[in-house]
Each structure stands twice: as structure tokens, then as C-alpha cells.
Amino acid sequence: MQFLLAFILAAPLLGAAAALLPAPPGLKGKSPEQAVLRHGVTVTGVILAAAIALTLGFDHDTPARFQATTDISWIQALNVRIHLGIDGISLPLLLMTALLFFLCALYSYYKLPEGPSPKAFVALLLVLEAGTLATFAVLDLLLFFLAFEMVLIPMYFLIARWGGAQRQAAAWKFILFTLLGSVVMLLGLLLIGLNSGTFDMVTLASDNGRELTHTTQLLAVLAIGIGLAVKTPMWPLHSWLPDAHTAAPTVGSVLLAGVLLKMGTYGFVRILLPIAPGGMQTFAPYLGAFAAIGIVYGSLACLALARKGNKGDLKRLIAYSSVGHMGFVLLGIATMTPTGVNGALFANIAHGLITGLLFFLVGALKDRYGTADLDTLAGATGAALYGRAPRLGAFLAFAAVASLGLPGLAGFWGEMLALFGAFDPAEGLSRPAFLTYMAIGGLGTLLTAGYLLIVVRRVCMGDPKAKSAAPAALPDIQHYEFAAWTPLVALTVLAGLWPAVLLGLTDPAVQKLLAGGNS
């Protein structure tokens, strides 16, 4: 188990280095470009297999205990250690990350975005995977910061070099927002480590903030929370996200929504809730307020983009929907209850699966139509995907109803548990305030259903023979698209019908985390 976790974290970096080397003559295939893309599929596939083996070897009877741990002294002067481990909170995120990177590598093998060398693309993809996987597995505050920052440069280049229109401006906006947030976050991490005498997250969580004064906790939550909120993204620190998603290549959007946003919310759960509970309790009502505003704001922005004649970009619409969905995650965290936090973790996974699928589908539509403009996609009487490309239309309709939280699919449980948590927040929090947030969140679910059903009606329905801006015939789902999308559909259904699979992992770990490390 120790070796598997260490291998999962090291393999992407080794694979990235190997991707930049010349391909051996026997492995070149038709071209060196094909060889390096095959290399990316192979490395991410091996990492996914190792993550599945780690999941099978995980002791599911004690998910609150850190397993596969490694604890080695690194920088003695600062008491910084190479401390690795996974529990029921981090394991699902680790597994989902490995899956999404493999599916993106597989998709890119057949549909590489236009840009510079495929070698650079594969190497950047693997470095990005290393940073995201490490974020969910390290148990030292400074290592967490290093992993958190490791993803910025590869994502910047994926947007700036392989993106679409306005990619340079979007990439700069992404890097500036996240770097500024990270600088503030580092100050908060140093404040905790230097005041408590350790950067070890397990020790700090067990102490439950007793070694930190209330003022220190307040400053730490404010500083770290800003950095995490930018990455989440929380309203009003979200403005980099729509531009980044609109400009990013398809796989960049999938990974940005499916993995990178989860790093911010994971930090709230793993660091702030157990290490600075007093500071979190003070700021929780404000976090809940921002979350509730984000839910409605994201939905209203999507409704505006979905209206006929507004020239709304479908990728931009899905990006704004992420602001609303991540608002439910933040609302669950703000309740500081096991119900709310479990809902936040479930919504994290559901959003990664469903929104990853949506960005794959929008990318496929853009490839076929040459644009993601909703008015162009809808045409004069509707693009009628059901008639022109029925399987593609069915996948899009499924992803839309999953995203709006249809019972029986993964999107339902996280949002429902977050609202239940707001109905009865933790002791010391204002119940009237959280009941208000719950009501606003309920309104947000109605607005979400509204804009997603409008998208389905405009893009999927209509007369396929009517005169329209859309081509009369469209290629339906290709074999590589089916292979990349089907696992996300299957897991969305599985998590919706059998939520105990995920909640059975997270709940004991959340109970222990909120109790200060005590079972």
C-alpha cells in the first residue's frame, strides 16, 4: 500500500520526463507524435490501475484511519516531513483524478487539440496529474502548498498554447488570480505552522486548534480561505473561471472542472475545519452567505446565456454552472455538520463526473459545428441533435438532467445533504441565517433546472429536416468518444442509485475530523 501510493505520485513525473525523450524505434508506430500520445495513455492507465489496486487494498472497515502512510523527515529545521496517506475523504478524489486523466489522455490520442508539440502536451498533462494527485495525498501543510502550486504552470500552458480564442488573456487571468490567492494562503499556512510548532496536518487536526489563539485562527482562516476560495471558485472571486473554460481545450476544461476546482474545497475540509475550528465558526456564516449568492448568481448568469439572441457560449454557460454547483459544496462545508460536509464531499465527486462529461460533450459539439455559440447550435428551429446525431443528443440530455440534480443520479445527493446540513447547522451558528441560505439554495435548484432544460430544448429538439444553420447530417458518437464518456455515465448512475458506496467512506472520516481526530 505504501509503495502503491508513492508510485501513484511519482509515476506522472517520471512519465513526463520520459515523454520528452525520443521514442524507441520499435515503439514509434506510424509517427513519433503517435508514440508520445500512446505513452500518455499508457502512463495514465497504469496510474489508474494502481489507484484501483489501492482502493481494493484500502481497509474499508476503518476509513477514518490514514492508510498507506509514509512519514519521512525532510527539512528538519522547519520540522517539515514527507508525510503521505489517504483516508475516506481523500481516496475518492484520488481515484476520480486518476480516472479523469486517463480518459483525457485517451480522448487526446484520437483528438489532439491544435497547438505545439504533442510531446509538450503529454508532459504538461502528466505534470498536472502529479500535482493534483499529490494535493489529495500529502499530510504536511508545506507539501500541500507545493502540490497546490504545482498545477498552475502546466494548466497555464495548456490554456495559452492549446486553447481557442482569447487564450492568452484567459491564461494570464487564471495564473494571476490563483497566484495572488496562493501568496495569501502561504502566509496563513506559515502562521499555523510557526505558532503550533508543526506543519503536520494529522497532528494539527488531532489538536483541533487548541494550541492556536482565536486571533491566530481567525487570521489563518481568512488568509488560507481566500487562497482556497479563488481555486474553488467562490463568488465574487470566480471571474477567472468562465474565461479559462471558454478558452481552454476540451481536456483542459474537463480537468479544470473535474479536478482543479476540487483542490480548493478539499483544502477547506482537510485544513480549516479540523485545524482552526474556532476561526471557521466565526467565518462560517459569511462563507454560507457567499455560497448562497454564488448558487443564485451562477444560475442567473446561465439563464441569461441560454436566452435566444444573447449569443451565449455553451462552454461559458457550463463554466458559470460550476460556480453554482460549487456554491452547494461551500454551503455544506459552512454548516460544519457531518451531514453538510458529507454532502459537500459527495457533491465534489458528482460535479467532477457530471461536469467533466458536459465539457467532453460541448467539445464534441464544437468540433462538429465549429462553434460553441448557443444561438448557432440551436439554429433557426433547433439543432435537433435527437434527429441528426441521436446518441450524442441522448448523452447531452443525460448529462443535463444529471447536472440539475435528478433523483437517482449522482448530482441529487450532494445538493440535498448540503441543504439538510443548512437546515440544522452546527451549534453556535445562526439557524435563521442558514435557513435563509437553504431557501436560497432551493431556489437555485429550480433555476438550475430551468437553464439546463432550455439548453436541451434548444440544442437537442426541433425538426431535423427544417432549414437551419446546422448541417443536415452530423457524425454521431465515435468509438473513442464512447470509450471516454461511458465510464462517467456509469459512475453517475452508480453513485446516484447506491450513494452508500461513497458515503460509507466519507462519513466515518468526517465524524473523526469534526471531532478533532477522535473517533
Short mmCIF file of C-alpha atoms in Angstrom, two decimals:
data_model
loop_
_atom_site.label_atom_id
_atom_site.label_comp_id
_atom_site.label_asym_id
_atom_site.label_seq_id
_atom_site.Cartn_x
_atom_site.Cartn_y
_atom_site.Cartn_z
CA MET A 1 0.00 0.00 0.00
CA GLN A 2 2.83 2.41 0.84
CA PHE A 3 4.55 1.58 -2.41
CA LEU A 4 1.34 1.95 -4.41
CA LEU A 5 0.66 5.45 -3.09
CA ALA A 6 4.27 6.55 -3.61
CA PHE A 7 4.19 5.06 -7.12
CA ILE A 8 0.94 6.89 -7.96
CA LEU A 9 2.54 10.21 -7.01
CA ALA A 10 5.93 9.58 -8.66
CA ALA A 11 4.84 7.88 -11.89
CA PRO A 12 3.38 11.00 -13.58
CA LEU A 13 6.65 12.92 -13.09
CA LEU A 14 8.71 10.02 -14.43
CA GLY A 15 6.27 9.70 -17.32
CA ALA A 16 6.52 13.42 -18.07
CA ALA A 17 10.31 13.20 -18.24
CA ALA A 18 10.11 10.13 -20.49
CA ALA A 19 7.62 11.88 -22.80
CA LEU A 20 10.27 14.47 -23.70
CA LEU A 21 12.78 11.80 -24.76
CA PRO A 22 12.96 10.38 -28.30
CA ALA A 23 10.68 7.35 -28.77
CA PRO A 24 12.47 4.00 -29.16
CA PRO A 25 12.43 2.90 -32.84
CA GLY A 26 10.21 -0.11 -32.18
CA LEU A 27 7.57 1.95 -30.39
CA LYS A 28 7.15 4.84 -32.81
CA GLY A 29 4.23 3.30 -34.69
CA LYS A 30 3.14 5.47 -37.59
CA SER A 31 4.89 8.57 -36.24
CA PRO A 32 6.74 9.94 -33.17
CA GLU A 33 3.64 12.03 -32.37
CA GLN A 34 1.51 8.90 -32.18
CA ALA A 35 4.12 7.26 -29.95
CA VAL A 36 4.12 10.06 -27.37
CA LEU A 37 0.31 10.16 -27.28
CA ARG A 38 0.27 6.40 -26.75
CA HIS A 39 2.81 6.96 -23.98
CA GLY A 40 0.40 9.36 -22.27
CA VAL A 41 -2.44 6.82 -22.43
CA THR A 42 -0.17 4.09 -21.07
CA VAL A 43 1.20 6.10 -18.14
CA THR A 44 -2.21 7.44 -17.07
CA GLY A 45 -3.67 3.95 -17.50
CA VAL A 46 -1.01 2.41 -15.25
CA ILE A 47 -1.66 5.13 -12.64
CA LEU A 48 -5.40 4.43 -12.81
CA ALA A 49 -4.75 0.71 -12.36
CA ALA A 50 -2.56 1.47 -9.34
CA ALA A 51 -5.29 3.73 -7.90
CA ILE A 52 -7.85 0.94 -8.34
CA ALA A 53 -5.48 -1.52 -6.64
CA LEU A 54 -5.01 0.98 -3.80
CA THR A 55 -8.80 1.25 -3.47
CA LEU A 56 -9.18 -2.53 -3.37
CA GLY A 57 -6.44 -2.80 -0.75
CA PHE A 58 -7.90 0.00 1.36
CA ASP A 59 -9.36 -1.19 4.67
CA HIS A 60 -12.98 -0.15 4.17
CA ASP A 61 -13.81 -1.08 7.77
CA THR A 62 -11.64 1.77 9.10
CA PRO A 63 -11.94 4.60 6.52
CA ALA A 64 -11.30 7.23 9.23
CA ARG A 65 -7.73 5.96 9.67
CA PHE A 66 -4.96 7.20 7.39
CA GLN A 67 -3.63 4.27 5.37
CA ALA A 68 -0.71 3.66 3.02
CA THR A 69 1.21 6.17 5.10
CA THR A 70 4.79 7.33 4.61
CA ASP A 71 6.39 9.67 7.14
CA ILE A 72 9.99 10.76 6.48
CA SER A 73 11.82 13.81 7.82
CA TRP A 74 12.58 16.28 5.02
CA ILE A 75 13.51 19.75 6.34
CA GLN A 76 14.43 19.29 9.99
CA ALA A 77 14.95 22.99 10.72
CA LEU A 78 11.29 23.70 9.91
CA ASN A 79 10.01 20.30 11.08
CA VAL A 80 8.71 19.62 7.57
CA ARG A 81 8.13 15.96 6.74
CA ILE A 82 7.29 13.95 3.64
CA HIS A 83 4.06 12.68 5.13
CA LEU A 84 1.69 10.83 2.80
CA GLY A 85 -1.54 8.98 3.46
CA ILE A 86 -5.16 8.55 2.40
CA ASP A 87 -8.44 8.15 4.25
CA GLY A 88 -12.10 8.00 3.28
CA ILE A 89 -12.09 11.70 2.37
CA SER A 90 -9.12 11.69 0.01
CA LEU A 91 -9.44 8.23 -1.58
CA PRO A 92 -12.50 9.01 -3.79
CA LEU A 93 -10.86 12.23 -5.01
CA LEU A 94 -7.62 10.39 -5.77
CA LEU A 95 -9.45 7.71 -7.74
CA MET A 96 -11.59 10.21 -9.67
CA THR A 97 -8.49 12.24 -10.55
CA ALA A 98 -6.69 9.18 -11.94
CA LEU A 99 -9.80 8.23 -13.95
CA LEU A 100 -10.33 11.68 -15.49
CA PHE A 101 -6.68 12.00 -16.52
CA PHE A 102 -6.77 8.58 -18.19
CA LEU A 103 -9.97 9.45 -20.07
CA CYS A 104 -8.49 12.79 -21.17
CA ALA A 105 -5.31 11.08 -22.39
CA LEU A 106 -7.39 8.51 -24.28
CA TYR A 107 -9.53 11.24 -25.85
CA SER A 108 -6.44 13.25 -26.82
CA TYR A 109 -4.88 10.23 -28.53
CA TYR A 110 -7.64 10.43 -31.13
CA LYS A 111 -8.49 14.14 -30.91
CA LEU A 112 -5.38 16.13 -30.04
CA PRO A 113 -6.12 19.87 -29.72
CA GLU A 114 -4.36 22.13 -32.19
CA GLY A 115 -1.14 23.52 -30.81
CA PRO A 116 2.60 22.96 -30.49
CA SER A 117 4.44 19.68 -29.97
CA PRO A 118 2.45 16.65 -28.72
CA LYS A 119 5.48 15.88 -26.53
CA ALA A 120 4.97 19.10 -24.60
CA PHE A 121 1.22 18.46 -24.35
CA VAL A 122 1.67 14.98 -22.84
CA ALA A 123 4.45 16.12 -20.50
CA LEU A 124 2.34 19.03 -19.20
CA LEU A 125 -0.67 16.75 -18.76
CA LEU A 126 1.40 14.35 -16.63
CA VAL A 127 2.94 17.12 -14.51
CA LEU A 128 -0.58 18.43 -13.93
CA GLU A 129 -1.64 14.94 -12.83
CA ALA A 130 1.26 14.69 -10.41
CA GLY A 131 0.30 17.95 -8.71
CA THR A 132 -3.39 17.12 -8.39
CA LEU A 133 -2.78 13.60 -7.07
CA ALA A 134 -0.24 14.89 -4.55
CA THR A 135 -2.69 17.52 -3.27
CA PHE A 136 -5.08 14.78 -2.15
CA ALA A 137 -2.37 12.55 -0.61
CA VAL A 138 0.07 14.80 1.30
CA LEU A 139 -0.35 15.38 5.03
CA ASP A 140 2.04 18.29 5.56
CA LEU A 141 0.97 21.91 5.11
CA LEU A 142 4.02 22.99 3.12
CA LEU A 143 3.87 19.90 0.91
CA PHE A 144 0.20 20.69 0.33
CA PHE A 145 1.15 24.19 -0.77
CA LEU A 146 3.84 22.89 -3.15
CA ALA A 147 1.40 20.41 -4.71
CA PHE A 148 -1.30 23.09 -4.86
CA GLU A 149 1.04 25.39 -6.79
CA MET A 150 2.46 22.65 -8.99
CA VAL A 151 -0.67 22.61 -11.15
CA LEU A 152 -0.59 26.29 -12.11
CA ILE A 153 2.17 26.32 -14.74
CA PRO A 154 1.01 23.24 -16.72
CA MET A 155 -2.60 24.47 -16.75
CA TYR A 156 -1.43 27.94 -17.83
CA PHE A 157 0.40 26.49 -20.83
CA LEU A 158 -2.44 24.10 -21.72
CA ILE A 159 -4.76 27.11 -21.97
CA ALA A 160 -2.27 29.53 -23.54
CA ARG A 161 -0.80 27.18 -26.17
CA TRP A 162 -3.59 24.70 -26.95
CA GLY A 163 -6.65 26.87 -26.23
CA GLY A 164 -9.02 28.73 -28.53
CA ALA A 165 -9.84 32.39 -28.99
CA GLN A 166 -8.65 34.82 -26.31
CA ARG A 167 -6.49 32.07 -24.83
CA GLN A 168 -3.58 34.32 -23.83
CA ALA A 169 -5.77 36.73 -21.87
CA ALA A 170 -7.65 33.84 -20.21
CA ALA A 171 -4.41 32.08 -19.26
CA TRP A 172 -2.94 35.25 -17.74
CA LYS A 173 -6.13 35.89 -15.79
CA PHE A 174 -6.06 32.32 -14.48
CA ILE A 175 -2.44 32.49 -13.36
CA LEU A 176 -2.69 35.95 -11.78
CA PHE A 177 -5.84 35.19 -9.78
CA THR A 178 -4.55 31.86 -8.50
CA LEU A 179 -1.02 33.11 -7.75
CA LEU A 180 -2.30 36.08 -5.76
CA GLY A 181 -4.61 33.80 -3.82
CA SER A 182 -1.77 31.36 -3.19
CA VAL A 183 0.53 34.04 -1.78
CA VAL A 184 -2.10 34.94 0.81
CA MET A 185 -2.71 31.24 1.52
CA LEU A 186 1.00 30.62 2.15
CA LEU A 187 1.01 33.33 4.82
CA GLY A 188 -1.85 31.57 6.58
CA LEU A 189 -0.14 28.18 6.40
CA LEU A 190 3.07 29.64 7.83
CA LEU A 191 1.08 31.34 10.57
CA ILE A 192 -0.36 27.98 11.66
CA GLY A 193 2.91 26.07 11.39
CA LEU A 194 5.08 28.60 13.21
CA ASN A 195 2.56 29.18 16.00
CA SER A 196 1.88 25.49 16.62
CA GLY A 197 5.45 24.25 16.06
CA THR A 198 4.50 21.73 13.37
CA PHE A 199 3.22 21.59 9.80
CA ASP A 200 1.92 18.04 10.16
CA MET A 201 -1.76 18.03 9.24
CA VAL A 202 -2.62 14.92 11.27
CA THR A 203 -1.06 16.32 14.45
CA LEU A 204 -2.72 19.69 13.93
CA ALA A 205 -6.12 18.10 13.26
CA SER A 206 -5.86 15.96 16.40
CA ASP A 207 -5.01 19.05 18.43
CA ASN A 208 -8.15 20.69 16.96
CA GLY A 209 -6.74 24.20 17.22
CA ARG A 210 -6.10 24.14 20.98
CA GLU A 211 -2.55 25.43 20.51
CA LEU A 212 -3.74 28.37 18.41
CA THR A 213 -5.29 31.51 19.84
CA HIS A 214 -8.63 32.65 18.48
CA THR A 215 -6.98 35.62 16.76
CA THR A 216 -4.46 33.31 15.09
CA GLN A 217 -7.26 31.05 13.92
CA LEU A 218 -9.20 34.00 12.51
CA LEU A 219 -6.18 35.27 10.58
CA ALA A 220 -5.33 31.77 9.35
CA VAL A 221 -8.88 31.06 8.15
CA LEU A 222 -9.07 34.43 6.40
CA ALA A 223 -5.72 34.02 4.63
CA ILE A 224 -6.00 30.33 3.73
CA GLY A 225 -9.69 30.69 2.90
CA ILE A 226 -9.02 33.41 0.32
CA GLY A 227 -6.49 31.22 -1.48
CA LEU A 228 -8.81 28.20 -1.43
CA ALA A 229 -11.84 30.29 -2.42
CA VAL A 230 -10.07 31.54 -5.56
CA LYS A 231 -9.37 27.97 -6.68
CA THR A 232 -12.88 26.70 -5.78
CA PRO A 233 -14.03 29.31 -7.16
CA MET A 234 -16.29 31.18 -4.74
CA TRP A 235 -18.30 34.23 -5.72
CA PRO A 236 -17.01 37.00 -6.10
CA LEU A 237 -13.53 35.51 -6.75
CA HIS A 238 -14.79 33.46 -9.69
CA SER A 239 -14.29 35.80 -12.65
CA TRP A 240 -11.22 33.94 -13.97
CA LEU A 241 -13.18 30.70 -14.39
CA PRO A 242 -15.55 31.46 -17.32
CA ASP A 243 -12.72 32.93 -19.39
CA ALA A 244 -10.42 29.98 -18.64
CA HIS A 245 -13.08 27.39 -19.50
CA THR A 246 -14.13 29.18 -22.68
CA ALA A 247 -10.56 29.39 -23.97
CA ALA A 248 -9.24 26.03 -22.73
CA PRO A 249 -9.10 22.95 -24.98
CA THR A 250 -11.68 20.27 -24.25
CA VAL A 251 -9.47 18.16 -21.98
CA GLY A 252 -8.27 21.32 -20.21
CA SER A 253 -11.87 22.24 -19.37
CA VAL A 254 -12.61 18.68 -18.20
CA LEU A 255 -9.62 18.66 -15.84
CA LEU A 256 -10.16 22.21 -14.66
CA ALA A 257 -13.77 21.49 -13.67
CA GLY A 258 -13.35 17.87 -12.65
CA VAL A 259 -10.15 18.08 -10.63
CA LEU A 260 -8.62 21.52 -10.05
CA LEU A 261 -11.73 23.09 -8.51
CA LYS A 262 -11.87 20.21 -6.01
CA MET A 263 -8.46 21.16 -4.64
CA GLY A 264 -9.94 24.32 -3.12
CA THR A 265 -12.90 22.67 -1.40
CA TYR A 266 -10.69 19.78 -0.25
CA GLY A 267 -8.44 22.32 1.48
CA PHE A 268 -11.41 23.74 3.40
CA VAL A 269 -12.29 20.25 4.67
CA ARG A 270 -8.81 18.90 5.28
CA ILE A 271 -7.14 22.01 6.74
CA LEU A 272 -9.53 24.67 8.01
CA LEU A 273 -12.34 22.62 9.57
CA PRO A 274 -10.14 20.47 11.87
CA ILE A 275 -7.15 22.79 12.43
CA ALA A 276 -8.89 26.12 13.01
CA PRO A 277 -12.46 25.26 14.08
CA GLY A 278 -12.88 28.42 16.14
CA GLY A 279 -11.95 30.64 13.21
CA MET A 280 -14.15 28.63 10.87
CA GLN A 281 -17.11 29.01 13.21
CA THR A 282 -16.70 32.80 13.13
CA PHE A 283 -16.45 32.93 9.35
CA ALA A 284 -18.93 30.12 8.57
CA PRO A 285 -21.99 32.44 8.28
CA TYR A 286 -20.11 34.63 5.79
CA LEU A 287 -18.94 31.58 3.84
CA GLY A 288 -22.53 30.35 3.74
CA ALA A 289 -23.72 33.75 2.50
CA PHE A 290 -21.15 33.84 -0.31
CA ALA A 291 -22.08 30.26 -1.20
CA ALA A 292 -25.79 31.07 -1.39
CA ILE A 293 -25.14 34.14 -3.53
CA GLY A 294 -22.91 32.05 -5.80
CA ILE A 295 -25.65 29.45 -6.27
CA VAL A 296 -28.18 32.02 -7.49
CA TYR A 297 -25.63 34.18 -9.35
CA GLY A 298 -24.31 31.22 -11.34
CA SER A 299 -27.82 30.10 -12.24
CA LEU A 300 -28.95 33.58 -13.31
CA ALA A 301 -25.82 34.01 -15.44
CA CYS A 302 -26.58 30.68 -17.13
CA LEU A 303 -30.21 31.69 -17.74
CA ALA A 304 -29.01 34.89 -19.39
CA LEU A 305 -26.58 32.99 -21.62
CA ALA A 306 -29.24 30.42 -22.55
CA ARG A 307 -31.73 33.01 -23.79
CA LYS A 308 -32.26 33.22 -27.52
CA GLY A 309 -30.37 36.06 -29.17
CA ASN A 310 -27.80 36.53 -26.40
CA LYS A 311 -25.00 34.76 -28.30
CA GLY A 312 -24.23 32.69 -25.21
CA ASP A 313 -21.23 30.36 -25.43
CA LEU A 314 -22.17 26.87 -24.22
CA LYS A 315 -18.74 26.30 -22.65
CA ARG A 316 -19.12 29.58 -20.79
CA LEU A 317 -22.58 28.54 -19.63
CA ILE A 318 -21.25 25.26 -18.20
CA ALA A 319 -18.45 27.24 -16.50
CA TYR A 320 -20.97 29.51 -14.78
CA SER A 321 -22.94 26.43 -13.76
CA SER A 322 -19.83 25.30 -11.88
CA VAL A 323 -19.96 28.48 -9.81
CA GLY A 324 -23.46 27.50 -8.73
CA HIS A 325 -22.67 23.83 -8.10
CA MET A 326 -19.55 24.62 -6.08
CA GLY A 327 -21.74 27.01 -4.07
CA PHE A 328 -23.58 23.93 -2.75
CA VAL A 329 -20.23 22.40 -1.79
CA LEU A 330 -19.22 25.54 0.13
CA LEU A 331 -22.64 25.74 1.80
CA GLY A 332 -22.27 22.17 3.05
CA ILE A 333 -18.81 22.97 4.44
CA ALA A 334 -20.10 26.16 6.09
CA THR A 335 -22.67 24.20 8.12
CA MET A 336 -19.78 22.45 9.96
CA THR A 337 -22.00 19.39 10.43
CA PRO A 338 -21.35 15.78 9.38
CA THR A 339 -24.43 15.92 7.12
CA GLY A 340 -23.32 19.11 5.38
CA VAL A 341 -19.66 18.13 5.00
CA ASN A 342 -20.59 14.67 3.67
CA GLY A 343 -22.90 16.41 1.21
CA ALA A 344 -20.07 18.72 0.15
CA LEU A 345 -17.73 15.77 -0.47
CA PHE A 346 -20.41 13.88 -2.38
CA ALA A 347 -21.21 16.97 -4.48
CA ASN A 348 -17.49 17.32 -5.22
CA ILE A 349 -17.37 13.86 -6.79
CA ALA A 350 -20.70 14.27 -8.56
CA HIS A 351 -19.64 17.60 -10.06
CA GLY A 352 -16.36 16.12 -11.26
CA LEU A 353 -18.11 13.27 -13.06
CA ILE A 354 -21.05 15.20 -14.50
CA THR A 355 -19.35 18.47 -15.45
CA GLY A 356 -16.40 16.55 -16.87
CA LEU A 357 -18.89 14.73 -19.09
CA LEU A 358 -20.60 18.00 -20.06
CA PHE A 359 -17.32 19.58 -21.17
CA PHE A 360 -16.48 16.47 -23.21
CA LEU A 361 -19.87 16.78 -24.93
CA VAL A 362 -19.60 20.51 -25.55
CA GLY A 363 -16.14 19.94 -27.00
CA ALA A 364 -17.62 17.33 -29.35
CA LEU A 365 -20.36 19.76 -30.42
CA LYS A 366 -17.77 22.46 -31.06
CA ASP A 367 -15.72 20.06 -33.19
CA ARG A 368 -18.78 19.23 -35.30
CA TYR A 369 -20.27 22.72 -35.63
CA GLY A 370 -17.07 24.74 -35.43
CA THR A 371 -18.52 26.86 -32.62
CA ALA A 372 -19.97 26.61 -29.10
CA ASP A 373 -22.26 29.63 -29.64
CA LEU A 374 -25.68 28.55 -28.41
CA ASP A 375 -27.63 30.54 -31.00
CA THR A 376 -25.61 28.95 -33.79
CA LEU A 377 -26.00 25.50 -32.26
CA ALA A 378 -29.76 25.98 -31.94
CA GLY A 379 -30.09 27.41 -35.46
CA ALA A 380 -33.38 28.69 -36.79
CA THR A 381 -35.59 25.89 -35.45
CA GLY A 382 -33.23 23.94 -33.21
CA ALA A 383 -30.21 21.84 -33.98
CA ALA A 384 -32.32 18.72 -33.38
CA LEU A 385 -29.49 16.53 -32.20
CA TYR A 386 -32.01 13.81 -31.48
CA GLY A 387 -32.65 13.56 -35.21
CA ARG A 388 -29.18 14.32 -36.60
CA ALA A 389 -26.97 12.58 -34.02
CA PRO A 390 -29.30 10.71 -31.63
CA ARG A 391 -26.64 9.13 -29.42
CA LEU A 392 -24.86 12.44 -28.96
CA GLY A 393 -28.19 14.10 -28.16
CA ALA A 394 -29.01 11.38 -25.63
CA PHE A 395 -25.66 11.80 -23.88
CA LEU A 396 -26.14 15.58 -23.71
CA ALA A 397 -29.66 15.24 -22.31
CA PHE A 398 -28.45 12.70 -19.72
CA ALA A 399 -25.62 14.98 -18.58
CA ALA A 400 -28.01 17.94 -18.34
CA VAL A 401 -30.58 16.15 -16.17
CA ALA A 402 -27.78 14.72 -14.03
CA SER A 403 -26.40 18.23 -13.53
CA LEU A 404 -29.78 19.63 -12.47
CA GLY A 405 -29.90 17.07 -9.65
CA LEU A 406 -32.44 14.50 -10.88
CA PRO A 407 -33.10 11.93 -8.10
CA GLY A 408 -31.44 8.64 -8.89
CA LEU A 409 -28.32 10.31 -10.32
CA ALA A 410 -25.19 11.49 -8.52
CA GLY A 411 -25.98 15.21 -8.62
CA PHE A 412 -29.00 14.80 -6.33
CA TRP A 413 -27.40 13.53 -3.12
CA GLY A 414 -24.71 16.14 -2.56
CA GLU A 415 -27.03 19.11 -3.01
CA MET A 416 -29.75 17.53 -0.86
CA LEU A 417 -27.35 16.77 2.01
CA ALA A 418 -25.87 20.27 1.82
CA LEU A 419 -29.38 21.75 2.16
CA PHE A 420 -30.17 19.34 5.02
CA GLY A 421 -26.99 20.48 6.74
CA ALA A 422 -28.09 24.12 6.38
CA PHE A 423 -31.45 23.21 7.93
CA ASP A 424 -29.69 22.26 11.18
CA PRO A 425 -26.20 23.85 11.28
CA ALA A 426 -23.57 23.22 13.95
CA GLU A 427 -24.07 24.50 17.46
CA GLY A 428 -23.15 28.17 17.76
CA LEU A 429 -24.14 29.05 14.19
CA SER A 430 -27.20 31.18 13.45
CA ARG A 431 -30.00 28.84 12.41
CA PRO A 432 -32.18 31.61 10.91
CA ALA A 433 -29.27 32.66 8.68
CA PHE A 434 -28.67 29.11 7.48
CA LEU A 435 -32.38 28.52 6.93
CA THR A 436 -32.26 31.56 4.66
CA TYR A 437 -29.28 30.09 2.81
CA MET A 438 -31.18 26.79 2.50
CA ALA A 439 -34.16 28.59 0.94
CA ILE A 440 -31.88 30.44 -1.48
CA GLY A 441 -30.19 27.16 -2.35
CA GLY A 442 -33.58 25.58 -3.02
CA LEU A 443 -34.37 28.45 -5.40
CA GLY A 444 -31.03 27.81 -7.07
CA THR A 445 -32.01 24.20 -7.83
CA LEU A 446 -35.12 25.45 -9.64
CA LEU A 447 -33.11 27.97 -11.66
CA THR A 448 -30.55 25.25 -12.49
CA ALA A 449 -33.29 23.02 -13.85
CA GLY A 450 -34.59 25.98 -15.87
CA TYR A 451 -31.42 26.81 -17.79
CA LEU A 452 -30.37 23.20 -18.37
CA LEU A 453 -33.77 22.26 -19.77
CA ILE A 454 -33.65 25.34 -22.02
CA VAL A 455 -30.28 24.15 -23.35
CA VAL A 456 -31.64 20.66 -24.01
CA ARG A 457 -34.74 22.05 -25.74
CA ARG A 458 -32.78 24.42 -27.96
CA VAL A 459 -29.92 22.10 -28.91
CA CYS A 460 -31.49 18.65 -28.90
CA MET A 461 -35.06 19.22 -30.06
CA GLY A 462 -36.61 20.56 -33.24
CA ASP A 463 -37.27 19.35 -36.77
CA PRO A 464 -34.10 17.71 -38.15
CA LYS A 465 -35.32 18.43 -41.72
CA ALA A 466 -36.14 22.08 -41.12
CA LYS A 467 -33.98 24.79 -42.61
CA SER A 468 -31.33 25.56 -40.00
CA ALA A 469 -27.83 26.90 -39.55
CA ALA A 470 -26.80 23.38 -38.56
CA PRO A 471 -25.54 20.88 -41.12
CA ALA A 472 -28.17 18.37 -42.24
CA ALA A 473 -26.12 15.42 -41.02
CA LEU A 474 -23.68 15.19 -38.16
CA PRO A 475 -21.29 12.40 -37.29
CA ASP A 476 -22.66 10.66 -34.23
CA ILE A 477 -20.55 9.47 -31.30
CA GLN A 478 -17.23 7.99 -32.40
CA HIS A 479 -15.75 4.91 -30.74
CA TYR A 480 -13.13 6.87 -28.79
CA GLU A 481 -15.76 9.31 -27.54
CA PHE A 482 -17.94 6.45 -26.38
CA ALA A 483 -14.97 4.90 -24.55
CA ALA A 484 -14.12 8.21 -22.81
CA TRP A 485 -17.68 9.13 -21.83
CA THR A 486 -19.30 5.83 -20.83
CA PRO A 487 -17.37 5.41 -17.53
CA LEU A 488 -18.58 8.84 -16.41
CA VAL A 489 -22.18 7.94 -17.25
CA ALA A 490 -21.92 4.61 -15.43
CA LEU A 491 -20.40 6.15 -12.30
CA THR A 492 -23.01 8.93 -12.27
CA VAL A 493 -25.76 6.29 -12.25
CA LEU A 494 -23.95 4.10 -9.70
CA ALA A 495 -23.39 6.96 -7.26
CA GLY A 496 -27.00 8.08 -7.68
CA LEU A 497 -28.52 4.65 -7.08
CA TRP A 498 -26.04 3.47 -4.45
CA PRO A 499 -24.81 6.55 -2.52
CA ALA A 500 -23.69 4.36 0.39
CA VAL A 501 -20.62 3.38 -1.64
CA LEU A 502 -19.26 6.90 -1.27
CA LEU A 503 -20.90 7.94 2.00
CA GLY A 504 -19.65 4.78 3.69
CA LEU A 505 -16.11 6.01 3.01
CA THR A 506 -16.52 9.67 3.84
CA ASP A 507 -18.83 9.63 6.87
CA PRO A 508 -16.52 7.94 9.44
CA ALA A 509 -13.63 10.14 8.30
CA VAL A 510 -15.78 13.29 8.54
CA GLN A 511 -17.03 12.32 12.01
CA LYS A 512 -13.45 11.90 13.20
CA LEU A 513 -12.30 15.10 11.50
CA LEU A 514 -15.01 17.23 13.10
CA ALA A 515 -14.36 15.63 16.49
CA GLY A 516 -10.74 16.76 16.44
CA GLY A 517 -9.19 13.46 15.44
CA ASN A 518 -11.20 11.41 17.94
CA SER A 519 -13.41 8.65 16.56
#
